[in-house]
Structure formats: C-alpha cells, structure tokens
Coordinates of N, CA and C in Angstrom, one line a residue:
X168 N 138.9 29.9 88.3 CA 137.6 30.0 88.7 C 137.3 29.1 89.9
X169 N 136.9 29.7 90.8 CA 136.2 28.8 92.0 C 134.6 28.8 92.4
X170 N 134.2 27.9 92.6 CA 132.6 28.0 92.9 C 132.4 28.8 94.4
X171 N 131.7 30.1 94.4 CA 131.2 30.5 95.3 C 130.4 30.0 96.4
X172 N 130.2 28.6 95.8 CA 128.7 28.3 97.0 C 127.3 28.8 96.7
X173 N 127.1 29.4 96.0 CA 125.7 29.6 95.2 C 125.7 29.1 93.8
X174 N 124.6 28.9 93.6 CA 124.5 28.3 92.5 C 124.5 29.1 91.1
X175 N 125.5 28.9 90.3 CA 125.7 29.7 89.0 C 126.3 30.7 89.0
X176 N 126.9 30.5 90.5 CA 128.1 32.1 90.9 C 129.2 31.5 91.2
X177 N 130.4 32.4 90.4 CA 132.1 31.6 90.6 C 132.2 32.7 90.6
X178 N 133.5 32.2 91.4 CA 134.7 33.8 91.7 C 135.6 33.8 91.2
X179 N 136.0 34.8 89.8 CA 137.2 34.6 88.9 C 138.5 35.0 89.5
X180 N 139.3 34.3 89.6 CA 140.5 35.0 89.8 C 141.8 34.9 88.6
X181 N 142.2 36.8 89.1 CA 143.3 36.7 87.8 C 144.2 37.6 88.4
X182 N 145.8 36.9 87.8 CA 146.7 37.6 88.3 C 147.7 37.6 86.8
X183 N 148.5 38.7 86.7 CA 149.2 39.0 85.6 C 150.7 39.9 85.8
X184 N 151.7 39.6 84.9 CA 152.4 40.2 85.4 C 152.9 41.4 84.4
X185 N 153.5 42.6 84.7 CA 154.0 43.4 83.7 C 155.5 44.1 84.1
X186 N 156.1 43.9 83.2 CA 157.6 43.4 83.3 C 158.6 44.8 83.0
X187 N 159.4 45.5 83.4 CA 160.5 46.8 83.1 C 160.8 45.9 82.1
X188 N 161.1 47.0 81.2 CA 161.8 46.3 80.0 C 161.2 45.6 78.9
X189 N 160.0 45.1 79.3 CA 159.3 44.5 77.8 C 157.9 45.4 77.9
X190 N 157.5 45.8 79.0 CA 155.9 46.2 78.8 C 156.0 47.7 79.8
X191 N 157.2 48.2 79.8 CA 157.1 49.6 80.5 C 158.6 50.2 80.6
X192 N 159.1 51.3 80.4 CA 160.6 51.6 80.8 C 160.5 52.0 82.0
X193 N 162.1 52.0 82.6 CA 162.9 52.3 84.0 C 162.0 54.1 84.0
X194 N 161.4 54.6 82.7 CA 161.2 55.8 83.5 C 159.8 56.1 83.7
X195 N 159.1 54.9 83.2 CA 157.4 55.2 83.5 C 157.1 55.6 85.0
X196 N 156.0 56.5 84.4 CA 155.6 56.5 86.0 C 154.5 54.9 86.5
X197 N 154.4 55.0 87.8 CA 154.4 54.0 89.1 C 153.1 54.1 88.9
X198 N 152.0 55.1 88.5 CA 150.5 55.3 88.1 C 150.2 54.6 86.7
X199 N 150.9 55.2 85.9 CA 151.0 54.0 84.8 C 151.0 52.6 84.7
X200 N 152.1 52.5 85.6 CA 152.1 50.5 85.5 C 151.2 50.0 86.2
X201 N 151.2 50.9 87.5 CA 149.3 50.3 88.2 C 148.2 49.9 86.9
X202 N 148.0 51.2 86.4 CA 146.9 51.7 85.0 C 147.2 50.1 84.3
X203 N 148.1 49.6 84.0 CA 148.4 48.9 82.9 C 148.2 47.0 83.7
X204 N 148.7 47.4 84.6 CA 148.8 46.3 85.5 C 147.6 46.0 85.6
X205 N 146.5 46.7 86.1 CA 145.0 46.6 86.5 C 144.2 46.1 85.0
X206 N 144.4 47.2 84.0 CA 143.4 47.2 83.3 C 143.6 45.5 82.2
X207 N 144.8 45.0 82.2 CA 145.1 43.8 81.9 C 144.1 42.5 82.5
X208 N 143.9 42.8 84.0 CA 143.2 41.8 84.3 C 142.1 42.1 84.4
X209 N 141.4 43.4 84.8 CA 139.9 43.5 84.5 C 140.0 43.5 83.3
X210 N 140.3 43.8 81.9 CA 139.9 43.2 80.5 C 139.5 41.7 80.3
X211 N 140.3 40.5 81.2 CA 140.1 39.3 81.2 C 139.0 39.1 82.3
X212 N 138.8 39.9 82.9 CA 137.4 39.3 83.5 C 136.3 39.7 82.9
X213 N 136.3 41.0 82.6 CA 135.2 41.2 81.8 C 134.6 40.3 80.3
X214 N 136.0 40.0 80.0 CA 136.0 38.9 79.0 C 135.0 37.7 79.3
X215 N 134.8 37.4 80.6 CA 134.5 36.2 80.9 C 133.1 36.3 81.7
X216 N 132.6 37.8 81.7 CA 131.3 38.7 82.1 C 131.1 38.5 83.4
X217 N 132.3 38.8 84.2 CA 132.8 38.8 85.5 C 132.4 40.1 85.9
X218 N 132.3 40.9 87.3 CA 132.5 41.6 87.7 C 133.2 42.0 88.8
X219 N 134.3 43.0 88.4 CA 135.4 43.2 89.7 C 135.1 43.6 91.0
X220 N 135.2 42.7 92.4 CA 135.0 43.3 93.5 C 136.0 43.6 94.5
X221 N 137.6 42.8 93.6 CA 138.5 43.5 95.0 C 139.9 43.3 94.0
X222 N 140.8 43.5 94.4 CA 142.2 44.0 93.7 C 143.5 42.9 94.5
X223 N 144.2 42.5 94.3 CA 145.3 42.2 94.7 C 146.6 42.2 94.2
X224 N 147.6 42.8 94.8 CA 148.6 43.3 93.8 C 149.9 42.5 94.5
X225 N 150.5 42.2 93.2 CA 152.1 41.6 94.2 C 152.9 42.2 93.1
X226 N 154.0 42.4 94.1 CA 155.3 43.2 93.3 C 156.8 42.7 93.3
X227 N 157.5 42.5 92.7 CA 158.7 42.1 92.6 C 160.0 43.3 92.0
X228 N 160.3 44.4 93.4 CA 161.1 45.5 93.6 C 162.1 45.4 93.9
X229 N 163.0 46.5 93.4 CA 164.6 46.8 93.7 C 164.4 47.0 95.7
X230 N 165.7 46.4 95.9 CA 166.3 46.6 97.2 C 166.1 48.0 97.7
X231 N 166.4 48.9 96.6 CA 166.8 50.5 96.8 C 165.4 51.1 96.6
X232 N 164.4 50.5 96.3 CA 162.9 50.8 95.9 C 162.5 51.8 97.6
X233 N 162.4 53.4 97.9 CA 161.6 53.6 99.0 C 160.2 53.3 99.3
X234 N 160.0 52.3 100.3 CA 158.6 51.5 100.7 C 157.4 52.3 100.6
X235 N 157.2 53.9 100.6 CA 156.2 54.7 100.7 C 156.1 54.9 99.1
X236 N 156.7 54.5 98.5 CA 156.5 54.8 97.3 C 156.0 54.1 96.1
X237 N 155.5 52.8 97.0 CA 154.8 51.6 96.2 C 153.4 52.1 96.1
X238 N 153.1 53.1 97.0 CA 151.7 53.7 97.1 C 151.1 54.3 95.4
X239 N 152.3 54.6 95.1 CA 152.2 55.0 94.0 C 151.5 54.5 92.7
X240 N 151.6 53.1 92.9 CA 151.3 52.2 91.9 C 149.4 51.9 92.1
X241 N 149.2 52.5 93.1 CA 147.4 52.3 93.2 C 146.8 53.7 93.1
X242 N 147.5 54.7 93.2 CA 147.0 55.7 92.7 C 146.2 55.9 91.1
X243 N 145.3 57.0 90.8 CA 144.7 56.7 89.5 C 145.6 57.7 89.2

C-alpha cells in the first residue's frame, strides 16, 4: 500500500504468481491463466475495498514460447 498524496487515498498494489503444474496444466489455455492470474489479485483488492485501475503482468516463459502469443494471456 502506498499513500497517494491525498488524504485517505492509497494505492494498493498486488502481484501474484500462478504456477504450470500446481495451479494450471501444460494444456490450459493462455485465456484461462490470464482469467486466473487476474482474478486472484482483484479478489485481494477488493478484499481490502480497493478499486482496480490498471493491470500489470510479468511472466516467466519457455525459450520456445512464440512472442505473439503472450497476447493470449490478456484476452477475456
């Protein structure tokens, strides 16, 4: 949580990870893990009566992974 600079307004930040193998298989689709990825950390903000204003995503991919196809993971 960081203070905004106004008074009684913080900016929550949350980042989470979701793992092949424990929380999705090699054949889920890439819309799914987004789905799962996302809705993990808007549930903890909302928890905290936050509201979401922007997204940031980090990924940790195979070598062999084609680059156009990370798009996939922000799709609904």
């Amino acid at each position: 949580m960081l203070d905004s600079g106004q008074p009684g307004r913080y900016l929550l930040l949350k980042t989470d990870a979701v793992v092949q193998g424990i929380h999705f298989s090699a054949t889920t689709e890439p819309e799914q893990i987004g789905h799962k990825a996302m809705g993990r950390c808007l549930s903890d903000i909302a928890a905290m009566a936050g509201r979401p204003i922007a997204a940031l995503i980090t990924m940790a991919l195979p070598a062999n992974l084609i680059p156009h196809s990370c798009n996939a993971f922000t799709q609904e």
